[in-house]
Structure formats: structure tokens, C-alpha cells
Short mmCIF file of C-alpha atoms and ligand atoms in Angstrom, two decimals:
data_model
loop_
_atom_site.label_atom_id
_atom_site.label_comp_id
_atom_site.label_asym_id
_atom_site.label_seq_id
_atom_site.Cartn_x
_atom_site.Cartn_y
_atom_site.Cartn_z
CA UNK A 9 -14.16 -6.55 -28.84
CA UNK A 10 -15.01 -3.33 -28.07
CA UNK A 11 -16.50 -2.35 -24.56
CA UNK A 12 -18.16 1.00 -23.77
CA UNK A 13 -18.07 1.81 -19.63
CA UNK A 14 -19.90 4.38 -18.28
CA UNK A 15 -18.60 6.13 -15.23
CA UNK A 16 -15.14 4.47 -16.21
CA UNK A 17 -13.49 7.43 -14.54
CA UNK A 18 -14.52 6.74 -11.57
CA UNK A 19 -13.51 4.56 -8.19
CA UNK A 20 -15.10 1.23 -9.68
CA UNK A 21 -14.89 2.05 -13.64
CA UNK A 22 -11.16 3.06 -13.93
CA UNK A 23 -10.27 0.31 -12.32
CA UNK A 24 -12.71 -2.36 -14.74
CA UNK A 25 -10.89 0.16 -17.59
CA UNK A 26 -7.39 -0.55 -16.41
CA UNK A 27 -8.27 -4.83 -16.39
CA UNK A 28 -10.58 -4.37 -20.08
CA UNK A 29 -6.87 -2.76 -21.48
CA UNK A 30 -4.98 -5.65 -20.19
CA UNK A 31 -7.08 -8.21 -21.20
CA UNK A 32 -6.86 -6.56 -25.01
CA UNK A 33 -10.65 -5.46 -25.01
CA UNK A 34 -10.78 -1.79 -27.11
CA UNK A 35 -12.49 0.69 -24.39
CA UNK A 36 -14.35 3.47 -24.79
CA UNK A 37 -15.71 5.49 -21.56
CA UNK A 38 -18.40 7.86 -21.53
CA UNK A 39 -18.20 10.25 -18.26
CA UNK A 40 -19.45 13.31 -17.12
CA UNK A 41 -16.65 13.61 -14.31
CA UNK A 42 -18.95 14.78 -11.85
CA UNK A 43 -16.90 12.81 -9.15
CA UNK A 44 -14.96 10.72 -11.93
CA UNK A 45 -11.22 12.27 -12.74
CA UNK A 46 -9.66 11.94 -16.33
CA UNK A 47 -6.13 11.54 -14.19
CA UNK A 48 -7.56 8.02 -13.15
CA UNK A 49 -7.70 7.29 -16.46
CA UNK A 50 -4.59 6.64 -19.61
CA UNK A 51 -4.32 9.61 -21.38
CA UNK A 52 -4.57 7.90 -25.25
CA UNK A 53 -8.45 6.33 -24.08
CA UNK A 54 -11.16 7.03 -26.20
CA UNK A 55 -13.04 9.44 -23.86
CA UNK A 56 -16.44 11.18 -23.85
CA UNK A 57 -17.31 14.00 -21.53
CA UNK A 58 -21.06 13.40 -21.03
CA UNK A 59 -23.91 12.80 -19.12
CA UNK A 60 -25.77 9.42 -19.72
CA UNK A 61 -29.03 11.51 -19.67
CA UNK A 62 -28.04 13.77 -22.54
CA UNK A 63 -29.62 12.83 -25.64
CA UNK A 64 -26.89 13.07 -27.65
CA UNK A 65 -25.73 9.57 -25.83
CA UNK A 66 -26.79 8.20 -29.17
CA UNK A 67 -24.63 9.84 -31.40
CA UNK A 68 -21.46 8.04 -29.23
CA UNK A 69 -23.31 4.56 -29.80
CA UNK A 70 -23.83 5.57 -33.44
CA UNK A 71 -20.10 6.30 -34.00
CA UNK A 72 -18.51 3.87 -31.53
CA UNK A 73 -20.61 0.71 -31.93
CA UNK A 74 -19.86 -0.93 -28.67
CA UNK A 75 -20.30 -4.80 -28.30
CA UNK A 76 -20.41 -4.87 -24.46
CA UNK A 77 -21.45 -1.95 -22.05
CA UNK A 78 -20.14 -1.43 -18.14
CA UNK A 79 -22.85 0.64 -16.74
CA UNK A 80 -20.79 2.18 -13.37
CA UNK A 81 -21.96 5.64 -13.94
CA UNK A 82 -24.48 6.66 -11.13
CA UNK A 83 -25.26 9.27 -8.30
CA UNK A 84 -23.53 6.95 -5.87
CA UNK A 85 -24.12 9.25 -2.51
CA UNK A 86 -26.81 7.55 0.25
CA UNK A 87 -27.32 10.84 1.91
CA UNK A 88 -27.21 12.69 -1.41
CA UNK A 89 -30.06 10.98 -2.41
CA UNK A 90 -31.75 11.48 0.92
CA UNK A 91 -31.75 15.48 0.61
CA UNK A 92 -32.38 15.16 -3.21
CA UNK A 93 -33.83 12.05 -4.23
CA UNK A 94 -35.57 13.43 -7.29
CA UNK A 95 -31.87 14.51 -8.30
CA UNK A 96 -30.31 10.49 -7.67
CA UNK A 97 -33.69 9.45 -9.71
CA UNK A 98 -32.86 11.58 -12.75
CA UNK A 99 -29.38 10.21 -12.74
CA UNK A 100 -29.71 6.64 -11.61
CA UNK A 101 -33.19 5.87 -13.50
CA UNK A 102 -33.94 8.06 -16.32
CA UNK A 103 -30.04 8.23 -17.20
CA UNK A 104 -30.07 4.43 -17.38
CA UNK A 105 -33.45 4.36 -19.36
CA UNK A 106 -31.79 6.75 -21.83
CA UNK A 107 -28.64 3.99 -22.13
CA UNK A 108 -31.04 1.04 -22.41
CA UNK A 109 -32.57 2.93 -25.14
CA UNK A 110 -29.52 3.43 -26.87
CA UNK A 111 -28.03 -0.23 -25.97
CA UNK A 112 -31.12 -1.60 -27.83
CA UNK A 113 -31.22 0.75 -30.59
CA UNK A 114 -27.31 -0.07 -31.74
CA UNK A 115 -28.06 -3.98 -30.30
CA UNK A 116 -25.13 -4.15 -27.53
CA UNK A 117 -24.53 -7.79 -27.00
CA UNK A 118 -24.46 -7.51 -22.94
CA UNK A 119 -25.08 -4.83 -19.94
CA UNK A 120 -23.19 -5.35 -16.92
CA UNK A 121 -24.93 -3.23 -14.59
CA UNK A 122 -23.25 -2.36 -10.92
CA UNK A 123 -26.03 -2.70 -8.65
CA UNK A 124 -25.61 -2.80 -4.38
CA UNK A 125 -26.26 -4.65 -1.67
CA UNK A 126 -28.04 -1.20 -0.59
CA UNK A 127 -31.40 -2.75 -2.13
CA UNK A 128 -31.70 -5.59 0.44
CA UNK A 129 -31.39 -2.80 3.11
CA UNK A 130 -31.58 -5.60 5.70
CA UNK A 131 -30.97 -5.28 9.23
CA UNK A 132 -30.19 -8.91 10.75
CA UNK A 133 -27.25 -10.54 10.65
CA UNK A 134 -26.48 -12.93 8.31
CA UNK A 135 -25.41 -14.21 5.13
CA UNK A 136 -27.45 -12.66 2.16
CA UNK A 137 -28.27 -14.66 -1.30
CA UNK A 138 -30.23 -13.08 -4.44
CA UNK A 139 -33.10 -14.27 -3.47
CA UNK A 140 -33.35 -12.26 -0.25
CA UNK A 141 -36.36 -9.86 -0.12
CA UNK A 142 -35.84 -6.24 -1.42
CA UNK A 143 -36.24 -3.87 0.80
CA UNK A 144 -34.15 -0.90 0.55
CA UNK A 145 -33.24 2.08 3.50
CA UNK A 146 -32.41 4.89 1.16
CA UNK A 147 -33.62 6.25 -1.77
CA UNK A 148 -30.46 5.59 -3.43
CA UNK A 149 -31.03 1.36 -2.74
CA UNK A 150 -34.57 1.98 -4.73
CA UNK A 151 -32.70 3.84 -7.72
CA UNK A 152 -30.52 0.94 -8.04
CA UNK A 153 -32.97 -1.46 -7.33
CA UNK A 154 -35.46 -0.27 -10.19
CA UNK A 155 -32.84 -0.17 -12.68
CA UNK A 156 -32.74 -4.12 -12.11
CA UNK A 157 -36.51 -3.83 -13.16
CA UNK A 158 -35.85 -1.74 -16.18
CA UNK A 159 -33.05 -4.31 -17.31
CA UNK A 160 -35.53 -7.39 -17.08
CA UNK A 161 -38.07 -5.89 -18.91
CA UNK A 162 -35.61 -4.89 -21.42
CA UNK A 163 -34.70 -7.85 -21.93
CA UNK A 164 -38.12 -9.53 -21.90
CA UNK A 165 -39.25 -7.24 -24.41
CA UNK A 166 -36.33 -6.70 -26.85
CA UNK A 167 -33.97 -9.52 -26.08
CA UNK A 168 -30.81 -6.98 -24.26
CA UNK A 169 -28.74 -9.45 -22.20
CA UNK A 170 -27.21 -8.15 -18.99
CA UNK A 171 -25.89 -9.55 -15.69
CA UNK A 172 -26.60 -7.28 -12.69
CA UNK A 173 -23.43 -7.50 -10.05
CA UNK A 174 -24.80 -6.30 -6.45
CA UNK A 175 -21.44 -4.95 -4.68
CA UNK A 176 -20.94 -5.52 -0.89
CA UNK A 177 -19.33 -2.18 0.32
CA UNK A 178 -15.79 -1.95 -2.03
CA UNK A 179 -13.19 -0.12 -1.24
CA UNK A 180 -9.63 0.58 -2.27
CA UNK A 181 -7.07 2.86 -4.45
CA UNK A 182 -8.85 5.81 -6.02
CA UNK A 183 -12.27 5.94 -3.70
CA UNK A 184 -13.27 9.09 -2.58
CA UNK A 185 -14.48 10.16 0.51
CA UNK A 186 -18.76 10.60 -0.03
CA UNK A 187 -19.72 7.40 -2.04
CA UNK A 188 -20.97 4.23 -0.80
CA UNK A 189 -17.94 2.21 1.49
CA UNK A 190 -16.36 5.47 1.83
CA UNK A 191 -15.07 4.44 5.26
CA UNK A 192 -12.41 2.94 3.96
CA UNK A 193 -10.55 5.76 2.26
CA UNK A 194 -11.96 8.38 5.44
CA UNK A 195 -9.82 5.99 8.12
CA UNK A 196 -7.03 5.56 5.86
CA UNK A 197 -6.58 9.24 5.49
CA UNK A 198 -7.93 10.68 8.88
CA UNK A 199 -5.57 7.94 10.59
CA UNK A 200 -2.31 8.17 8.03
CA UNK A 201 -2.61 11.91 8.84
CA UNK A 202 -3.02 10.99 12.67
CA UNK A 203 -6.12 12.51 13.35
CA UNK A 204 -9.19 10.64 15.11
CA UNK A 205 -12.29 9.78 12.34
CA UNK A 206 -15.92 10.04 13.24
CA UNK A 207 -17.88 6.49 13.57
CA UNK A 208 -21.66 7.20 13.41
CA UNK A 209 -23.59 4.60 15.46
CA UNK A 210 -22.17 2.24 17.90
CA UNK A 211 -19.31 1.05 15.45
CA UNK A 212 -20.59 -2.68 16.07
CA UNK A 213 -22.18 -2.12 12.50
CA UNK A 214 -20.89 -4.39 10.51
CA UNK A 215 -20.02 -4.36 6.59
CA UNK A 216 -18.89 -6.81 4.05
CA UNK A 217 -15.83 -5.01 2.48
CA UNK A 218 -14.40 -6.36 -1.02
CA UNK A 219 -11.53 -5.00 -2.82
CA UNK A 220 -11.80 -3.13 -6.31
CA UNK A 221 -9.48 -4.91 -7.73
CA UNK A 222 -11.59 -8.48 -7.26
CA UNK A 223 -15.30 -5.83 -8.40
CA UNK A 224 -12.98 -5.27 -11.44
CA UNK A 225 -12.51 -8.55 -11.94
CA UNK A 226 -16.08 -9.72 -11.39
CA UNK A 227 -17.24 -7.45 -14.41
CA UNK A 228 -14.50 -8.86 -16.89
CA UNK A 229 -15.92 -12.39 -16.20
CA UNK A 230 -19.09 -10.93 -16.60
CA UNK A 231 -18.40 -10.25 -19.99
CA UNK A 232 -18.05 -14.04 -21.05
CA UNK A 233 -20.13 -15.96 -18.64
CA UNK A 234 -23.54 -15.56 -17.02
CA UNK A 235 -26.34 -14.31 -18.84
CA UNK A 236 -29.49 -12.45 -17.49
CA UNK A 237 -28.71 -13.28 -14.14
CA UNK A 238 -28.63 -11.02 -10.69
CA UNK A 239 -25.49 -12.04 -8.81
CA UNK A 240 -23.93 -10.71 -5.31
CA UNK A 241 -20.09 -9.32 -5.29
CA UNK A 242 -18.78 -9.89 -1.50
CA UNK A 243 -16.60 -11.73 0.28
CA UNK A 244 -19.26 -12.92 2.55
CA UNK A 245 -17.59 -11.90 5.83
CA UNK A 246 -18.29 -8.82 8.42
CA UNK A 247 -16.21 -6.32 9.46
CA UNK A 248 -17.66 -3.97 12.46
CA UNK A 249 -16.35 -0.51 11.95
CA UNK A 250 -14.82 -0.58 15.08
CA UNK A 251 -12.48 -3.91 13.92
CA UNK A 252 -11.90 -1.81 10.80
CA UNK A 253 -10.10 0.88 12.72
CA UNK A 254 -8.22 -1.10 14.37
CA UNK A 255 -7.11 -3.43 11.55
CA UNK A 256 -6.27 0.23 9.65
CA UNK A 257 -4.70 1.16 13.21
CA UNK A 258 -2.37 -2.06 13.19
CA UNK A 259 -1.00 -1.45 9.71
CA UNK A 260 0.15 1.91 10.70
CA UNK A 261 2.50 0.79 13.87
CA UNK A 262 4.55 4.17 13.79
CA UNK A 263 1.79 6.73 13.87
CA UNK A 264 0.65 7.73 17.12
CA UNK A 265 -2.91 8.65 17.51
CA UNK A 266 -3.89 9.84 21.10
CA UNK A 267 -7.61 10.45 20.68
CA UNK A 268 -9.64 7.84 19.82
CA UNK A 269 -12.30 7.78 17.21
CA UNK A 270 -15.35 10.71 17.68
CA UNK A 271 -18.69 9.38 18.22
CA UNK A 272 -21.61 10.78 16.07
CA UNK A 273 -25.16 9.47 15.54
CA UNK A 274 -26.32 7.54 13.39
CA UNK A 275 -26.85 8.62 9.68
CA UNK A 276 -30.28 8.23 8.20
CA UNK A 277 -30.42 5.16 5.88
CA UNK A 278 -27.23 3.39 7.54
CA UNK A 279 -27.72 -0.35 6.77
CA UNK A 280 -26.63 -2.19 10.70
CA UNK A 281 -25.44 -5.55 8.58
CA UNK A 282 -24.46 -6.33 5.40
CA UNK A 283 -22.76 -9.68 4.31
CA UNK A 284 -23.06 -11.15 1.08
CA UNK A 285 -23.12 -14.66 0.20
CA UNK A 286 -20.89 -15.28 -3.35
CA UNK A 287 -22.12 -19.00 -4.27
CA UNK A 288 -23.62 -18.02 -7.42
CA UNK A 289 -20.56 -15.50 -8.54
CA UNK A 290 -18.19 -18.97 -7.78
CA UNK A 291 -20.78 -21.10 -9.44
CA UNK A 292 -21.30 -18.57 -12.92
CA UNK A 293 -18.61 -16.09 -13.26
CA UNK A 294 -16.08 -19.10 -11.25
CA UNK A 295 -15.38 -15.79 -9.08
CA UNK A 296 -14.04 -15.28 -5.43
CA UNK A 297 -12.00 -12.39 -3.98
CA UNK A 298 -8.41 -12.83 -4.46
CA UNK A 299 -7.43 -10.29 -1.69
CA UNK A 300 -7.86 -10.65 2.02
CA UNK A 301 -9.33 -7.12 3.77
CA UNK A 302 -5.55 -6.65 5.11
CA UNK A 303 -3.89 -7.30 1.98
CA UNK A 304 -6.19 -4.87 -0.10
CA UNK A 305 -6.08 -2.19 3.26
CA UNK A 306 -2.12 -2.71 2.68
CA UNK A 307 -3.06 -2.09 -0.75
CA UNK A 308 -4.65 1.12 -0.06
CA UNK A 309 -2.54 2.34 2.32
CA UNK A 310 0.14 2.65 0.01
CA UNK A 311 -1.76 4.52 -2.47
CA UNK A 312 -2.65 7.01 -0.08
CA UNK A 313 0.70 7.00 1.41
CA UNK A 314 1.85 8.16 -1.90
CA UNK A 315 -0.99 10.69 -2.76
CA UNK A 316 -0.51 12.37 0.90
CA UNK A 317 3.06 11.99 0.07
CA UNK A 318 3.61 10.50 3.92
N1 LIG B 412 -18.29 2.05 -3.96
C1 LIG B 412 -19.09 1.12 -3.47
O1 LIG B 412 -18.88 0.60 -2.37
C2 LIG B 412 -20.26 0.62 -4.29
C3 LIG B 412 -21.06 -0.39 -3.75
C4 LIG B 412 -22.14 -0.85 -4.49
C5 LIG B 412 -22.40 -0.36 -5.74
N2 LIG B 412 -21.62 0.64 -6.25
C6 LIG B 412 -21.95 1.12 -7.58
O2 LIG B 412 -20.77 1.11 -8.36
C7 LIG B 412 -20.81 2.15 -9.33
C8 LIG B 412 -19.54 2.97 -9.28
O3 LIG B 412 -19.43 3.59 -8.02
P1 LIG B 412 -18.09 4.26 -7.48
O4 LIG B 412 -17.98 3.94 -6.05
O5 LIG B 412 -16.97 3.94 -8.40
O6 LIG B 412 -18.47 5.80 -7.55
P2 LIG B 412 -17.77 7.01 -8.34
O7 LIG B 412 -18.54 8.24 -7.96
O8 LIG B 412 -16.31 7.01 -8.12
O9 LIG B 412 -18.05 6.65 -9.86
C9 LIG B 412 -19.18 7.06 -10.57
C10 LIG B 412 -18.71 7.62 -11.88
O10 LIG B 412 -19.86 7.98 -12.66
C11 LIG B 412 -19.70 9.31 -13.16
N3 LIG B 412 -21.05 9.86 -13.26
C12 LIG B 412 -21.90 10.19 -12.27
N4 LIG B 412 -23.05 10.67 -12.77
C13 LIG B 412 -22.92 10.63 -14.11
C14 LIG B 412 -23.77 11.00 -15.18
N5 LIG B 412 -24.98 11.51 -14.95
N6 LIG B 412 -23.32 10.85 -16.45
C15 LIG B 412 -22.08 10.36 -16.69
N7 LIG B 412 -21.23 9.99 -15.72
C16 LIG B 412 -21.65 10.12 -14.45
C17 LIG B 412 -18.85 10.03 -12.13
O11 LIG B 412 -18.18 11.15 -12.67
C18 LIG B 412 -17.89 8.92 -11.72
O12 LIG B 412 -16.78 8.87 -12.58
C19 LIG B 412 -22.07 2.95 -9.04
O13 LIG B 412 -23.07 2.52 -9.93
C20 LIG B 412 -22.44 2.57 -7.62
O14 LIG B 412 -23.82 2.65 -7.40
C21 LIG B 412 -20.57 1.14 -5.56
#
């Protein structure tokens, strides 16, 4: 079967390509490595440098016929979207209209559409299911929200199955520093390289952090089981950022660092809780995280270890 992911050389999508090869699905990824990297990606792929709001998009489904498509690709940046939300619109909205269109056009079994817990926007703490309202902080929660609206109707009207995963914040191997959950990969580097890292806010934020490698695995279920439904991706537990540090702090028992963490405000559309309840991912997709948050941190550690050569 052959499975078309956009943004699949990215964080999230090289990882879902590295599981698709393994499990024997054919891949094709359509990129326009504006944070992606080809390096994240084998070198023999089938790989098209563009942007899903080109309309030459077509011509790829024309030639490559895809059965299933990953839709990863997006402006991903909260305070990106902030300074230029008409620029996260084009990318997030009209660049997904433009793949519906084509999805329909050469009949694509199945969308699986990486969505966020950034559209419940919610404040409170406590344990969030679908059905919570929508009420996004950030202009970059609406984009993603109202592609869930476009996907419905899409399917309403011409019959385009999808399942729409909403991540909790993921981290691991391969993140960069300015996307959503980027805290992860800042401590790991600021503190393997013994310097202090900036916590905006209080720190007694608190975030629901789930490994790629189990968001990977959520999408290659997705494939086979669920249909047309809206289901959360977390491990449904909070992490403050201040516990963070310290669990990142505690894996590192050789490095010294003397200053602790610098304080900063607040950022503009910071979400204060975030926890995800994962009933209906056990229940449909038989899903739950496989790593703990020290086992993937160890996880990610090590990759950076290696890439800062430390
Ligand atoms: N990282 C998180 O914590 C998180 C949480 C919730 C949802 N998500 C969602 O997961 C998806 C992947 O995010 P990520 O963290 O891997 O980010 P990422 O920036 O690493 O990946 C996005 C990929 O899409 C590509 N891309 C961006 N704009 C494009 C365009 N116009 N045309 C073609 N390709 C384009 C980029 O080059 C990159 O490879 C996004 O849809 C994001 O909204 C991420």
C-alpha cells in the first residue's frame, strides 16, 4: 500500500516515515523543507520538494496514486503565527484545502491529519476528552482547528475518510528548537551544553509530553482502524516545566550547572495546562504510549549527545 506523508521530513513525519518503511508500506513524502531536512530522511525515498499550496500538488497525486495520506506538513510555530497569522493561514488552511482537493480528486482511501491539543486552549487543570469545548489561545490552535472543519465537510460531501490525531506536546530525537513542545529539545541542549535555559511564566505550567516514537505509532494504527473520528494523542499526565528541568537535570549527573534556569515572562498564547485523556486512542486505534517521559528524555538525550558530539 502506498502512503503519501506530507511534511515527512520533519520532527513528527520522518519519524511516521521511518515506522511506514518497517511495516512494508511504499512511502512517498512531499516537503518543502522549510524546517523539514532531507538528512532525516533515507536517501533511496521517493521525495518531492514542494509546497502543499502549489498547484502543481496534483501532478504528484496524478503520478504517484497514493492510497493513504499523513498530512504532518504545517506552519507549526505559536508565536509565528501570532506576528503573521495570515502567513500560518495560507499554510495551515488553504495548503490543506489544496490537498483535500487533490485527495478527493485521485480518491485517497484515508487522511490522517495531525491536529493539537492547541485548539482546546484550556486553562484549568484537568484531564481533557474530544468532546471538550474548542477554544483556542493562538492563531495557530484556530488553523488547526478549522482544518478539522474542512475534513468533516469533506467527508460529508464527497465521502474522504480521515481520522484527526490531536497531539499533547511531543517531543524527542530530531525536534527543533521553535515548534510546538520545543522545550524539550531547548533543555536538553541548553543543559547538555551546561548553560541555564529560559522558563517563561512561573514554570508551574504544566504540559502533557508524549514521545515521537508512540505519535508515530498512533498514525500507523491510524491507517487500519478508526474511521472519521477526532481522537487525542497524550499520555494523560502533567509535567510542570520546572519538574521537567529537573528530571532533564537528573539524567545528566556529571554536568555541573551553577546558575539556575532564567526567568522570562510569559509568551503570548502559552496554554497554563494541558493533559490529554487517551480512552478513545486505547478504545479505536488499541493505542497507549509505550515510553515513560524518562525513558524517551533518555532517549533524547542520547541523540543529542551524539549530534553535540558530548
Ligand atoms: N511537535 C509537537 O509537539 C506537535 C504537537 C501537536 C501537533 N503537531 C503537529 O504535528 C505536525 C508536525 O509537526 P512537527 O513538530 O514535526 O514540525 P516540523 O516543523 O518538524 O514539521 C513540519 C514539516 O512540514 C514541512 N512544511 C512546512 N510547511 C510546508 C509547506 N507549506 N509545504 C510543504 N511542507 C511544509 C516542514 O519543512 C517540515 O518538514 C504539524 O502539523 C503540527 O501542527 C506537533
Amino acid at each position: 500500500m502506498k502512503v503519501l506523508v506530507t511534511g515527512g521530513a520533519g520532527f513528527i513525519g520522518s519519524h511516521i516515515v521511518e515506522r511506514l518503511l518497517q511495516e512494508g508500506y511504499q512511502v512517498v513524502v512531499v516537503d518543502n523543507l522549510s524546517t523539514g531536512k532531507k538528512s532525516f530522511l533515507p536517501k533511496d525515498i521517493s521525495f518531492y520538494s514542494m509546497d502543499i499550496q502549489s498547484l502543481d500538488l496534483n501532478q504528484i497525486f496524478k503520478k504517484e496514486k497514493p492510497e493513504i495520506v499523513i498530512h504532518t506538513a504545517a506552519q507549526v510555530d505559536v508565536n509565528s503565527s501570532i506576528k503573521d497569522p495570515q502567513n500560518d493561514a495560507s499554510i495551515n488552511i488553504l495548503g490543506t484545502i489544496n490537498l483535500l482537493n487533490c485527495c478527493h480528486e485521485y480518491k485517497v482511501r484515508k487522511v490522517i491529519y495531525s491536529s493539537s491539543c492547541a485548539v482546546y486552549g484550556v486553562t484549568e487543570d484537568c484531564s481533557i476528552k474530544e468532546s471538550f469545548s474548542i477554544s483556542p489561545l493562538s492563531f495557530y490552535g484556530i488553523s488547526k482547528f478549522v482544518v478539522e472543519l474542512y475534513m468533516k465537510v469533506y467527508h460529508s460531501l464527497y465521502n474522504l475518510d480521515y481520522i484527526i490525531l490531536r497531539y499533547a506536546n511531543v517531543y524527542g530525537p530530531k525536534q527543533s528548537a521553535s515548534g510546538e513542545g520545543g522545550v524539550v529539545s531547548i533543555f536538553c541542549k541548553k543543559i547538555l551544553q551546561q548553560e541555564s535555559p529560559i522558563i517563561y511564566g512561573t514554570g508551574e505550567q504544566t504540559r502533557d509530553f508524549v514521545f515521537v516514537k508512540d505519535v508515530a505509532e498512533a498514525n500507523i494504527r491510524a491507517i487500519t482502524k478508526g474511521k472519521n473520528q477526532v481522537i487525542n494523542i497524550g499520555c494523560n499526565e502533567k509535567t510542570s516545566i520546572k519538574e521537567l528541568y529537573q528530571l532533564i537535570l537528573s539524567l545528566n549527573p556529571r554536568l555541573s550547572i551553577t546558575q539556575p534556569p532564567i526567568n522570562h515572562p510569559t509568551r503570548q498564547g502559552d496554554i497554563l495546562h494541558s493533559r490529554l485523556d487517551n480512552t478513545k486512542a486505547k478504545q479505536i486505534l488499541k493505542w497507549e504510549p509505550n515510553y515513560t517521559l524518562k525513558e524517551g528524555l533518555e532517549d533524547t538525550l542520547n541523540y543529542y549527545r551524539n549530534e553535540l558530539s558530548i
